[in-house]
mmCIF file of C-alpha atoms in Angstrom:
data_model
loop_
_atom_site.group_PDB
_atom_site.id
_atom_site.type_symbol
_atom_site.label_atom_id
_atom_site.label_comp_id
_atom_site.label_asym_id
_atom_site.label_seq_id
_atom_site.Cartn_x
_atom_site.Cartn_y
_atom_site.Cartn_z
ATOM 1 C CA MET T 1 -101.689 141.333 102.009
ATOM 2 C CA GLN T 2 -103.053 141.435 105.475
ATOM 3 C CA THR T 3 -101.272 142.493 108.937
ATOM 4 C CA VAL T 4 -100.904 140.402 111.642
ATOM 5 C CA LEU T 5 -100.096 140.881 114.947
ATOM 6 C CA TYR T 6 -97.856 138.838 117.457
ATOM 7 C CA ALA T 7 -98.299 139.081 120.765
ATOM 8 C CA ARG T 8 -96.574 137.015 123.882
ATOM 9 C CA VAL T 9 -97.413 137.512 127.420
ATOM 10 C CA SER T 10 -95.070 135.633 130.358
ATOM 11 C CA THR T 11 -97.002 136.216 133.430
ATOM 12 C CA THR T 12 -100.578 135.962 134.247
ATOM 13 C CA ASP T 13 -99.898 140.063 134.986
ATOM 14 C CA GLN T 14 -99.752 140.539 131.245
ATOM 15 C CA THR T 15 -102.571 140.115 129.085
ATOM 16 C CA ILE T 16 -102.732 139.744 125.042
ATOM 17 C CA GLU T 17 -105.614 142.848 124.721
ATOM 18 C CA HIS T 18 -103.214 145.287 126.395
ATOM 19 C CA GLN T 19 -100.715 144.472 123.300
ATOM 20 C CA GLU T 20 -103.584 144.719 121.304
ATOM 21 C CA THR T 21 -104.701 147.890 122.760
ATOM 22 C CA GLN T 22 -101.685 149.716 122.138
ATOM 23 C CA ALA T 23 -101.208 148.603 118.903
ATOM 24 C CA ARG T 24 -104.458 149.826 117.173
ATOM 25 C CA GLN T 25 -103.887 153.431 119.220
ATOM 26 C CA ALA T 26 -100.607 153.132 116.905
ATOM 27 C CA GLY T 27 -102.696 153.371 114.035
ATOM 28 C CA PHE T 28 -101.976 149.771 112.841
ATOM 29 C CA ALA T 29 -105.535 148.141 111.300
ATOM 30 C CA ILE T 30 -104.973 144.697 112.689
ATOM 31 C CA ASP T 31 -106.332 141.920 110.475
ATOM 32 C CA ARG T 32 -105.430 139.196 112.510
ATOM 33 C CA ILE T 33 -103.544 138.572 116.323
ATOM 34 C CA VAL T 34 -101.401 135.313 117.082
ATOM 35 C CA ALA T 35 -100.629 134.997 120.976
ATOM 36 C CA ASP T 36 -98.620 132.606 122.888
ATOM 37 C CA HIS T 37 -99.274 132.660 126.710
ATOM 38 C CA GLY T 38 -97.185 131.609 129.506
ATOM 39 C CA VAL T 39 -93.881 130.982 127.265
ATOM 40 C CA SER T 40 -90.586 132.644 128.635
ATOM 41 C CA GLY T 41 -89.067 134.462 125.665
ATOM 42 C CA LEU T 42 -85.385 133.556 126.729
ATOM 43 C CA ALA T 43 -85.709 129.907 126.985
ATOM 44 C CA THR T 44 -87.906 129.220 123.892
ATOM 45 C CA LYS T 45 -87.594 130.479 119.902
ATOM 46 C CA LEU T 46 -90.286 131.375 118.259
ATOM 47 C CA SER T 47 -90.111 128.699 115.991
ATOM 48 C CA GLU T 48 -90.787 126.256 119.346
ATOM 49 C CA ARG T 49 -93.657 128.414 120.798
ATOM 50 C CA PRO T 50 -96.874 126.675 119.881
ATOM 51 C CA GLU T 51 -98.472 129.841 118.569
ATOM 52 C CA GLY T 52 -95.676 131.640 117.497
ATOM 53 C CA ARG T 53 -94.676 128.591 114.813
ATOM 54 C CA ARG T 54 -97.824 129.541 113.071
ATOM 55 C CA LEU T 55 -96.795 132.784 111.682
ATOM 56 C CA TYR T 56 -93.838 130.925 109.160
ATOM 57 C CA ASP T 57 -97.336 129.195 107.805
ATOM 58 C CA ILE T 58 -99.502 132.348 108.186
ATOM 59 C CA LEU T 59 -97.307 134.657 106.993
ATOM 60 C CA ARG T 60 -96.584 135.544 103.197
ATOM 61 C CA GLN T 61 -94.722 137.698 100.951
ATOM 62 C CA GLY T 62 -96.077 141.298 101.117
ATOM 63 C CA ASP T 63 -97.635 140.736 104.959
ATOM 64 C CA VAL T 64 -96.917 143.197 107.975
ATOM 65 C CA LEU T 65 -96.095 141.085 111.292
ATOM 66 C CA VAL T 66 -96.387 143.641 114.324
ATOM 67 C CA VAL T 67 -95.243 143.300 117.694
ATOM 68 C CA ARG T 68 -95.179 145.754 120.368
ATOM 69 C CA TRP T 69 -90.964 145.124 120.747
ATOM 70 C CA VAL T 70 -88.890 143.267 119.467
ATOM 71 C CA ASP T 71 -88.510 141.010 122.827
ATOM 72 C CA ARG T 72 -92.231 140.019 122.148
ATOM 73 C CA LEU T 73 -90.442 137.883 119.569
ATOM 74 C CA GLY T 74 -87.288 136.908 121.915
ATOM 75 C CA ARG T 75 -85.080 137.347 124.115
ATOM 76 C CA ASN T 76 -82.089 135.311 122.887
ATOM 77 C CA TYR T 77 -80.264 137.499 121.085
ATOM 78 C CA ARG T 78 -79.209 134.931 118.073
ATOM 79 C CA ASP T 79 -82.906 133.792 118.035
ATOM 80 C CA VAL T 80 -83.801 137.467 117.799
ATOM 81 C CA CYS T 81 -81.752 138.142 114.531
ATOM 82 C CA ASP T 82 -82.496 134.990 113.191
ATOM 83 C CA THR T 83 -86.172 135.461 112.970
ATOM 84 C CA ILE T 84 -86.072 139.077 112.034
ATOM 85 C CA ARG T 85 -83.799 138.193 108.924
ATOM 86 C CA SER T 86 -86.018 134.691 108.078
ATOM 87 C CA PHE T 87 -89.227 136.796 107.927
ATOM 88 C CA MET T 88 -87.693 139.633 106.064
ATOM 89 C CA ASP T 89 -85.256 137.245 103.287
ATOM 90 C CA ARG T 90 -89.192 136.292 102.556
ATOM 91 C CA GLY T 91 -91.277 139.684 102.098
ATOM 92 C CA ILE T 92 -92.505 140.007 105.653
ATOM 93 C CA VAL T 93 -92.467 143.342 106.913
ATOM 94 C CA ILE T 94 -91.942 143.614 110.906
ATOM 95 C CA LYS T 95 -92.811 146.940 112.357
ATOM 96 C CA THR T 96 -92.909 147.397 116.144
ATOM 97 C CA VAL T 97 -95.275 149.394 118.177
ATOM 98 C CA ILE T 98 -92.499 150.935 120.449
ATOM 99 C CA ASN T 99 -91.204 154.270 118.468
ATOM 100 C CA GLY T 100 -92.793 152.871 115.234
ATOM 101 C CA MET T 101 -89.549 150.777 113.669
ATOM 102 C CA THR T 102 -89.764 149.168 110.389
ATOM 103 C CA PHE T 103 -87.439 146.303 109.666
ATOM 104 C CA ASP T 104 -88.045 144.741 105.866
ATOM 105 C CA GLY T 105 -85.403 143.417 103.094
ATOM 106 C CA GLU T 106 -86.724 145.400 100.519
ATOM 107 C CA THR T 107 -83.833 148.034 100.337
ATOM 108 C CA THR T 108 -80.378 147.887 98.571
ATOM 109 C CA ASP T 109 -78.713 150.208 99.455
ATOM 110 C CA PRO T 110 -75.682 149.691 101.329
ATOM 111 C CA ILE T 111 -75.622 152.064 103.898
ATOM 112 C CA GLN T 112 -79.657 151.941 104.725
ATOM 113 C CA GLN T 113 -79.045 147.999 105.034
ATOM 114 C CA ALA T 114 -75.985 148.225 107.507
ATOM 115 C CA VAL T 115 -77.970 151.538 109.593
ATOM 116 C CA ARG T 116 -80.806 148.385 109.469
ATOM 117 C CA ASP T 117 -79.222 145.365 110.945
ATOM 118 C CA SER T 118 -77.220 147.640 113.080
ATOM 119 C CA LEU T 119 -80.662 148.308 115.005
ATOM 120 C CA ILE T 120 -81.642 144.593 114.425
ATOM 121 C CA VAL T 121 -78.646 143.687 116.609
ATOM 122 C CA PHE T 122 -78.372 146.157 119.131
ATOM 123 C CA MET T 123 -82.277 145.484 119.852
ATOM 124 C CA ALA T 124 -81.888 141.994 119.956
ATOM 125 C CA ALA T 125 -78.853 142.483 122.264
ATOM 126 C CA MET T 126 -81.014 144.590 124.516
ATOM 127 C CA ALA T 127 -83.496 141.745 124.666
ATOM 128 C CA GLN T 128 -81.564 139.757 126.112
ATOM 129 C CA ALA T 129 -79.747 141.763 128.071
ATOM 130 C CA GLN T 130 -82.233 142.819 130.323
ATOM 131 C CA ALA T 131 -83.918 139.721 130.648
ATOM 132 C CA GLU T 132 -80.183 138.493 132.004
ATOM 133 C CA ALA T 133 -79.985 140.847 134.268
ATOM 134 C CA THR T 134 -83.957 141.373 135.344
ATOM 135 C CA LYS T 135 -83.719 136.872 136.200
ATOM 136 C CA GLU T 136 -80.244 137.848 137.960
ATOM 137 C CA ALA T 137 -81.838 140.771 139.578
ATOM 138 C CA GLN T 138 -84.576 138.181 141.275
ATOM 139 C CA ARG T 139 -82.536 135.902 141.935
ATOM 140 C CA ALA T 140 -80.475 137.763 144.058
ATOM 141 C CA GLY T 141 -84.076 139.905 145.511
ATOM 142 C CA ILE T 142 -85.467 135.770 146.376
ATOM 143 C CA ASP T 143 -82.160 134.612 148.190
ATOM 144 C CA HIS T 144 -82.035 137.794 150.312
ATOM 145 C CA ALA T 145 -86.072 137.691 150.978
ATOM 146 C CA ARG T 146 -85.646 134.104 151.942
ATOM 147 C CA GLN T 147 -82.965 135.074 154.481
ATOM 148 C CA ALA T 148 -84.570 138.237 156.080
ATOM 149 C CA PRO T 149 -87.507 137.799 158.636
ATOM 150 C CA LYS T 150 -90.788 138.356 155.800
ATOM 151 C CA LYS T 151 -92.434 139.781 158.275
ATOM 152 C CA TYR T 152 -92.433 143.308 155.943
ATOM 153 C CA LYS T 153 -91.525 143.235 152.548
ATOM 154 C CA GLY T 154 -91.567 146.951 151.621
ATOM 155 C CA ARG T 155 -94.036 148.930 149.498
ATOM 156 C CA LYS T 156 -95.852 146.921 147.013
ATOM 157 C CA PRO T 157 -94.013 148.228 143.530
ATOM 158 C CA THR T 158 -96.794 150.319 141.666
ATOM 159 C CA PHE T 159 -95.122 148.704 138.538
ATOM 160 C CA ASP T 160 -95.679 144.704 137.329
ATOM 161 C CA SER T 161 -92.769 143.000 135.216
ATOM 162 C CA ASP T 162 -94.202 143.312 132.100
ATOM 163 C CA GLN T 163 -93.991 147.327 133.454
ATOM 164 C CA LEU T 164 -90.703 147.374 134.182
ATOM 165 C CA SER T 165 -89.329 145.478 131.246
ATOM 166 C CA LEU T 166 -91.036 148.392 129.262
ATOM 167 C CA VAL T 167 -89.895 150.866 130.510
ATOM 168 C CA GLN T 168 -86.068 149.670 130.884
ATOM 169 C CA ASP T 169 -86.436 149.045 127.510
ATOM 170 C CA MET T 170 -87.492 152.021 126.187
ATOM 171 C CA LEU T 171 -85.120 153.885 128.569
ATOM 172 C CA ALA T 172 -82.694 152.226 126.622
ATOM 173 C CA THR T 173 -83.730 153.938 123.568
ATOM 174 C CA GLY T 174 -83.395 157.099 124.764
ATOM 175 C CA ALA T 175 -87.365 157.980 125.521
ATOM 176 C CA GLY T 176 -88.115 160.442 127.827
ATOM 177 C CA ALA T 177 -90.503 160.283 131.020
ATOM 178 C CA SER T 178 -93.593 161.586 129.710
ATOM 179 C CA THR T 179 -93.686 159.686 126.470
ATOM 180 C CA ILE T 180 -92.603 156.109 129.353
ATOM 181 C CA ALA T 181 -95.490 157.108 131.080
ATOM 182 C CA LYS T 182 -98.322 157.669 128.494
ATOM 183 C CA GLU T 183 -97.138 154.650 127.322
ATOM 184 C CA THR T 184 -97.013 152.079 130.111
ATOM 185 C CA GLY T 185 -99.434 154.280 132.414
ATOM 186 C CA LEU T 186 -97.218 154.554 135.088
ATOM 187 C CA THR T 187 -96.712 157.816 136.722
ATOM 188 C CA ARG T 188 -93.997 160.613 135.494
ATOM 189 C CA GLN T 189 -92.554 159.967 138.715
ATOM 190 C CA ALA T 190 -92.295 156.116 138.817
ATOM 191 C CA ILE T 191 -90.387 156.485 135.966
ATOM 192 C CA LEU T 192 -88.037 158.248 137.088
ATOM 193 C CA ARG T 193 -87.578 156.266 139.995
ATOM 194 C CA ILE T 194 -86.858 153.286 137.834
ATOM 195 C CA LYS T 195 -84.394 155.217 135.909
ATOM 196 C CA SER T 196 -82.472 156.611 138.367
ATOM 197 C CA ALA T 197 -82.518 153.432 140.784
ATOM 198 C CA PRO T 198 -83.419 150.469 138.317
ATOM 199 C CA GLU T 199 -81.598 147.783 140.397
ATOM 200 C CA GLN T 200 -83.824 148.479 143.636
ATOM 201 C CA ALA T 201 -86.617 148.541 141.661
ATOM 202 C CA GLU T 202 -85.997 145.135 140.463
ATOM 203 C CA ARG T 203 -85.012 144.132 143.320
ATOM 204 C CA ALA T 204 -88.321 145.120 145.687
ATOM 205 C CA LEU T 205 -90.124 143.236 142.737
ATOM 206 C CA ALA T 206 -88.268 140.543 142.920
ATOM 207 C CA ARG T 207 -89.334 140.296 145.940
ATOM 208 C CA TRP T 208 -93.440 140.289 146.064
ATOM 209 C CA GLU T 209 -92.993 138.173 143.276
ATOM 210 C CA ASP T 210 -91.723 135.791 145.038
ATOM 211 C CA TRP T 211 -93.634 136.295 148.146
ATOM 212 C CA THR T 212 -97.022 135.468 145.520
ATOM 213 C CA PRO T 213 -95.873 132.893 143.553
ATOM 214 C CA ILE T 214 -100.045 132.164 142.730
ATOM 215 C CA GLN T 215 -99.965 135.751 140.672
ATOM 216 C CA HIS T 216 -97.730 133.976 138.163
ATOM 217 C CA ALA T 217 -98.296 131.080 134.713
ATOM 218 C CA PRO T 218 -95.659 128.310 135.263
ATOM 219 C CA GLN T 219 -92.427 129.393 133.748
ATOM 220 C CA THR T 220 -88.862 127.667 133.408
ATOM 221 C CA PRO T 221 -86.667 126.873 135.923
ATOM 222 C CA THR T 222 -84.260 129.187 133.813
ATOM 223 C CA ASP T 223 -86.559 132.116 133.544
ATOM 224 C CA ARG T 224 -88.710 133.957 135.492
ATOM 225 C CA ARG T 225 -89.896 136.174 132.833
#
């Protein structure tokens, strides 16, 4: 049996090393790392990514697939649900670094199965909803920025797109500000500001991303994440 970490980064602000460090700090003994760089989680299925599709050949029954959060598998609701269930059907266990969630197909108890499947559906839906909300906020911020004078962009956010996504995902699961701050490396005050005004945080980030496009890896026209 082996433990494989799958990491995905969609911008140059994100790093594979950070996701590996988080996994090891959470207690996972990683045997192998499979990673995709500059790949959209919303527009591209796991099976269509250069490295993501290798997981289907690498993983065997009894293996453990580790991801920071389900959004690393994808941000498309149907694709994430189908992917997790496909791996479970093959006897592969999926574990998340954040909140230590475990998904496997071993349980035969109908109640436990219902709870497990409900969590899969909920988290997959949250992954897509967050991606869509962030994309829309970025579009709105870009449109506003293009119409307004560009002499002043406002204060540069202390977080990048990856950190903002992680904060919002963890807030959705009920995590506290202190826990999120430790996980993301941001201050507790920054977490609380994002929590109280999420749209403002997204617009601020979108303005800076629009004016500094060289910081981003190539992305699809439909997904800036």
